[in-house]
């Protein structure tokens, strides 16, 4: 007799959950983080259960960087903790631009929030303007 274990749907990575934030919450969230970048993905790989994301260096827009040098920027690597154990449907199109925010943890840039950048959406235009004027 075979016992079937119920198939569990993979959990959504915390950084990828759609939190339904409004502009103010996004900007507030930005203030709590060490970095905020608009990126296109060049390469994704998995190391020790984490997802390693290498942004395309030509498509990076920097909104916020605490304590990072130009050299750090040239070789930016972003990490999605435990990315192998969760799903990130938000990042299903490698050609699309993304707004990523996160913390610097032990020399690594760890993503805490990832949103697909929707061209032409007023929300993202407002975020861009808010971020440029941001006083954290």
PDB file of C-alpha atoms in Angstrom:
ATOM      1  CA  UNK A   1       0.000   0.000   0.000  1.00  0.00           C
ATOM      2  CA  UNK A   2       1.361   3.401  -0.995  1.00  0.00           C
ATOM      3  CA  UNK A   3       0.747   6.399   1.153  1.00  0.00           C
ATOM      4  CA  UNK A   4       0.457   9.610  -0.790  1.00  0.00           C
ATOM      5  CA  UNK A   5       1.669  12.648   0.995  1.00  0.00           C
ATOM      6  CA  UNK A   6      -0.302  15.745   0.120  1.00  0.00           C
ATOM      7  CA  UNK A   7       1.538  17.863  -2.398  1.00  0.00           C
ATOM      8  CA  UNK A   8       2.292  21.198  -0.852  1.00  0.00           C
ATOM      9  CA  UNK A   9       2.250  24.220  -3.091  1.00  0.00           C
ATOM     10  CA  UNK A  10       5.654  25.880  -2.914  1.00  0.00           C
ATOM     11  CA  UNK A  11       5.611  28.913  -0.684  1.00  0.00           C
ATOM     12  CA  UNK A  12       6.145  32.341  -2.176  1.00  0.00           C
ATOM     13  CA  UNK A  13       9.466  33.960  -1.239  1.00  0.00           C
ATOM     14  CA  UNK A  14       8.928  36.784   1.271  1.00  0.00           C
ATOM     15  CA  UNK A  15      10.617  39.323  -1.005  1.00  0.00           C
ATOM     16  CA  UNK A  16       8.276  38.361  -3.864  1.00  0.00           C
ATOM     17  CA  UNK A  17       4.971  38.568  -2.029  1.00  0.00           C
ATOM     18  CA  UNK A  18       2.657  41.163  -3.472  1.00  0.00           C
ATOM     19  CA  UNK A  19       2.107  43.342  -0.447  1.00  0.00           C
ATOM     20  CA  UNK A  20      -0.318  45.700  -2.173  1.00  0.00           C
ATOM     21  CA  UNK A  21       1.641  48.699  -0.937  1.00  0.00           C
ATOM     22  CA  UNK A  22       0.777  52.196  -2.009  1.00  0.00           C
ATOM     23  CA  UNK A  23       3.426  54.722  -3.068  1.00  0.00           C
ATOM     24  CA  UNK A  24       3.979  56.009   0.458  1.00  0.00           C
ATOM     25  CA  UNK A  25       4.506  52.516   1.844  1.00  0.00           C
ATOM     26  CA  UNK A  26       6.958  51.697  -0.933  1.00  0.00           C
ATOM     27  CA  UNK A  27       8.945  54.867  -0.252  1.00  0.00           C
ATOM     28  CA  UNK A  28       8.800  54.161   3.495  1.00  0.00           C
ATOM     29  CA  UNK A  29      10.027  50.618   2.818  1.00  0.00           C
ATOM     30  CA  UNK A  30      12.804  52.100   0.716  1.00  0.00           C
ATOM     31  CA  UNK A  31      13.939  54.207   3.663  1.00  0.00           C
ATOM     32  CA  UNK A  32      14.275  51.077   5.814  1.00  0.00           C
ATOM     33  CA  UNK A  33      16.537  49.368   3.276  1.00  0.00           C
ATOM     34  CA  UNK A  34      20.192  49.848   2.366  1.00  0.00           C
ATOM     35  CA  UNK A  35      19.705  49.748  -1.376  1.00  0.00           C
ATOM     36  CA  UNK A  36      17.076  50.248  -4.053  1.00  0.00           C
ATOM     37  CA  UNK A  37      17.819  49.523  -7.690  1.00  0.00           C
ATOM     38  CA  UNK A  38      15.892  49.239 -10.895  1.00  0.00           C
ATOM     39  CA  UNK A  39      17.522  46.361 -12.737  1.00  0.00           C
ATOM     40  CA  UNK A  40      17.244  43.947 -15.607  1.00  0.00           C
ATOM     41  CA  UNK A  41      18.493  40.452 -14.876  1.00  0.00           C
ATOM     42  CA  UNK A  42      21.574  39.210 -16.681  1.00  0.00           C
ATOM     43  CA  UNK A  43      21.946  35.851 -14.957  1.00  0.00           C
ATOM     44  CA  UNK A  44      20.300  33.721 -12.258  1.00  0.00           C
ATOM     45  CA  UNK A  45      21.964  30.814 -10.476  1.00  0.00           C
ATOM     46  CA  UNK A  46      21.534  28.902  -7.217  1.00  0.00           C
ATOM     47  CA  UNK A  47      24.196  28.524  -4.553  1.00  0.00           C
ATOM     48  CA  UNK A  48      23.624  26.713  -1.247  1.00  0.00           C
ATOM     49  CA  UNK A  49      19.856  27.055  -1.607  1.00  0.00           C
ATOM     50  CA  UNK A  50      19.994  30.824  -2.219  1.00  0.00           C
ATOM     51  CA  UNK A  51      19.235  32.510  -5.533  1.00  0.00           C
ATOM     52  CA  UNK A  52      22.105  34.555  -6.937  1.00  0.00           C
ATOM     53  CA  UNK A  53      20.962  37.329  -9.273  1.00  0.00           C
ATOM     54  CA  UNK A  54      23.443  39.206 -11.426  1.00  0.00           C
ATOM     55  CA  UNK A  55      21.955  42.412 -12.815  1.00  0.00           C
ATOM     56  CA  UNK A  56      22.764  43.636 -16.301  1.00  0.00           C
ATOM     57  CA  UNK A  57      25.199  46.448 -15.552  1.00  0.00           C
ATOM     58  CA  UNK A  58      23.950  48.556 -18.473  1.00  0.00           C
ATOM     59  CA  UNK A  59      20.365  48.582 -17.230  1.00  0.00           C
ATOM     60  CA  UNK A  60      20.831  49.615 -13.623  1.00  0.00           C
ATOM     61  CA  UNK A  61      19.158  52.699 -12.171  1.00  0.00           C
ATOM     62  CA  UNK A  62      20.271  53.472  -8.648  1.00  0.00           C
ATOM     63  CA  UNK A  63      17.773  55.004  -6.260  1.00  0.00           C
ATOM     64  CA  UNK A  64      19.563  54.392  -3.004  1.00  0.00           C
ATOM     65  CA  UNK A  65      22.887  52.903  -1.934  1.00  0.00           C
ATOM     66  CA  UNK A  66      24.148  53.098   1.615  1.00  0.00           C
ATOM     67  CA  UNK A  67      27.856  52.610   2.085  1.00  0.00           C
ATOM     68  CA  UNK A  68      28.681  51.239  -1.349  1.00  0.00           C
ATOM     69  CA  UNK A  69      31.520  52.269  -3.608  1.00  0.00           C
ATOM     70  CA  UNK A  70      31.560  52.481  -7.390  1.00  0.00           C
ATOM     71  CA  UNK A  71      33.648  49.323  -7.418  1.00  0.00           C
ATOM     72  CA  UNK A  72      31.001  47.459  -5.408  1.00  0.00           C
ATOM     73  CA  UNK A  73      28.470  48.605  -7.975  1.00  0.00           C
ATOM     74  CA  UNK A  74      30.351  47.296 -10.971  1.00  0.00           C
ATOM     75  CA  UNK A  75      30.182  43.784  -9.598  1.00  0.00           C
ATOM     76  CA  UNK A  76      26.770  43.886  -8.014  1.00  0.00           C
ATOM     77  CA  UNK A  77      25.402  40.500  -7.011  1.00  0.00           C
ATOM     78  CA  UNK A  78      21.991  40.293  -5.382  1.00  0.00           C
ATOM     79  CA  UNK A  79      20.811  37.393  -3.235  1.00  0.00           C
ATOM     80  CA  UNK A  80      17.337  36.010  -2.640  1.00  0.00           C
ATOM     81  CA  UNK A  81      17.657  34.004   0.580  1.00  0.00           C
ATOM     82  CA  UNK A  82      16.429  30.392   0.375  1.00  0.00           C
ATOM     83  CA  UNK A  83      15.352  31.047  -3.218  1.00  0.00           C
ATOM     84  CA  UNK A  84      15.353  27.323  -3.981  1.00  0.00           C
ATOM     85  CA  UNK A  85      12.730  26.668  -1.293  1.00  0.00           C
ATOM     86  CA  UNK A  86      10.235  29.227  -2.538  1.00  0.00           C
ATOM     87  CA  UNK A  87       8.747  30.603  -5.720  1.00  0.00           C
ATOM     88  CA  UNK A  88       8.985  34.067  -7.152  1.00  0.00           C
ATOM     89  CA  UNK A  89       6.379  34.413  -9.887  1.00  0.00           C
ATOM     90  CA  UNK A  90       6.961  38.143  -9.752  1.00  0.00           C
ATOM     91  CA  UNK A  91      10.290  37.426 -11.475  1.00  0.00           C
ATOM     92  CA  UNK A  92       9.022  35.192 -14.263  1.00  0.00           C
ATOM     93  CA  UNK A  93      10.257  37.334 -17.150  1.00  0.00           C
ATOM     94  CA  UNK A  94      14.017  37.701 -17.297  1.00  0.00           C
ATOM     95  CA  UNK A  95      13.653  40.466 -19.932  1.00  0.00           C
ATOM     96  CA  UNK A  96      11.554  42.698 -17.673  1.00  0.00           C
ATOM     97  CA  UNK A  97      12.929  45.427 -15.417  1.00  0.00           C
ATOM     98  CA  UNK A  98      12.532  45.070 -11.631  1.00  0.00           C
ATOM     99  CA  UNK A  99      12.595  47.339  -8.622  1.00  0.00           C
ATOM    100  CA  UNK A 100      14.640  45.535  -5.969  1.00  0.00           C
ATOM    101  CA  UNK A 101      15.240  46.728  -2.432  1.00  0.00           C
ATOM    102  CA  UNK A 102      17.182  45.127   0.344  1.00  0.00           C
ATOM    103  CA  UNK A 103      19.736  45.066   3.098  1.00  0.00           C
ATOM    104  CA  UNK A 104      23.470  44.650   3.156  1.00  0.00           C
ATOM    105  CA  UNK A 105      24.141  41.572   5.305  1.00  0.00           C
ATOM    106  CA  UNK A 106      27.734  40.532   5.873  1.00  0.00           C
ATOM    107  CA  UNK A 107      28.926  41.970   2.591  1.00  0.00           C
ATOM    108  CA  UNK A 108      26.029  40.472   0.600  1.00  0.00           C
ATOM    109  CA  UNK A 109      23.152  42.451  -0.872  1.00  0.00           C
ATOM    110  CA  UNK A 110      20.046  40.547   0.232  1.00  0.00           C
ATOM    111  CA  UNK A 111      16.740  41.336  -1.476  1.00  0.00           C
ATOM    112  CA  UNK A 112      13.842  42.100   0.872  1.00  0.00           C
ATOM    113  CA  UNK A 113      11.431  43.344  -1.790  1.00  0.00           C
ATOM    114  CA  UNK A 114      11.153  42.633  -5.495  1.00  0.00           C
ATOM    115  CA  UNK A 115       8.570  44.160  -7.817  1.00  0.00           C
ATOM    116  CA  UNK A 116       8.219  43.922 -11.539  1.00  0.00           C
ATOM    117  CA  UNK A 117       8.591  47.392 -13.027  1.00  0.00           C
ATOM    118  CA  UNK A 118       5.493  48.095 -15.083  1.00  0.00           C
ATOM    119  CA  UNK A 119       6.279  50.593 -17.815  1.00  0.00           C
ATOM    120  CA  UNK A 120       3.681  53.283 -18.192  1.00  0.00           C
ATOM    121  CA  UNK A 121       2.059  52.535 -14.847  1.00  0.00           C
ATOM    122  CA  UNK A 122       1.483  55.761 -12.976  1.00  0.00           C
ATOM    123  CA  UNK A 123       2.407  54.030  -9.727  1.00  0.00           C
ATOM    124  CA  UNK A 124       6.001  53.507 -10.828  1.00  0.00           C
ATOM    125  CA  UNK A 125       6.358  57.004 -12.268  1.00  0.00           C
ATOM    126  CA  UNK A 126       5.201  58.392  -8.915  1.00  0.00           C
ATOM    127  CA  UNK A 127       7.600  56.084  -7.079  1.00  0.00           C
ATOM    128  CA  UNK A 128      10.479  57.312  -9.264  1.00  0.00           C
ATOM    129  CA  UNK A 129       9.650  60.923  -8.484  1.00  0.00           C
ATOM    130  CA  UNK A 130       9.104  60.224  -4.778  1.00  0.00           C
ATOM    131  CA  UNK A 131      12.378  58.343  -4.519  1.00  0.00           C
ATOM    132  CA  UNK A 132      14.355  61.124  -6.169  1.00  0.00           C
ATOM    133  CA  UNK A 133      12.938  63.648  -3.666  1.00  0.00           C
ATOM    134  CA  UNK A 134      13.118  61.210  -0.782  1.00  0.00           C
ATOM    135  CA  UNK A 135      14.316  62.403   2.562  1.00  0.00           C
ATOM    136  CA  UNK A 136      14.830  59.375   4.762  1.00  0.00           C
TER     137      UNK A 136
END
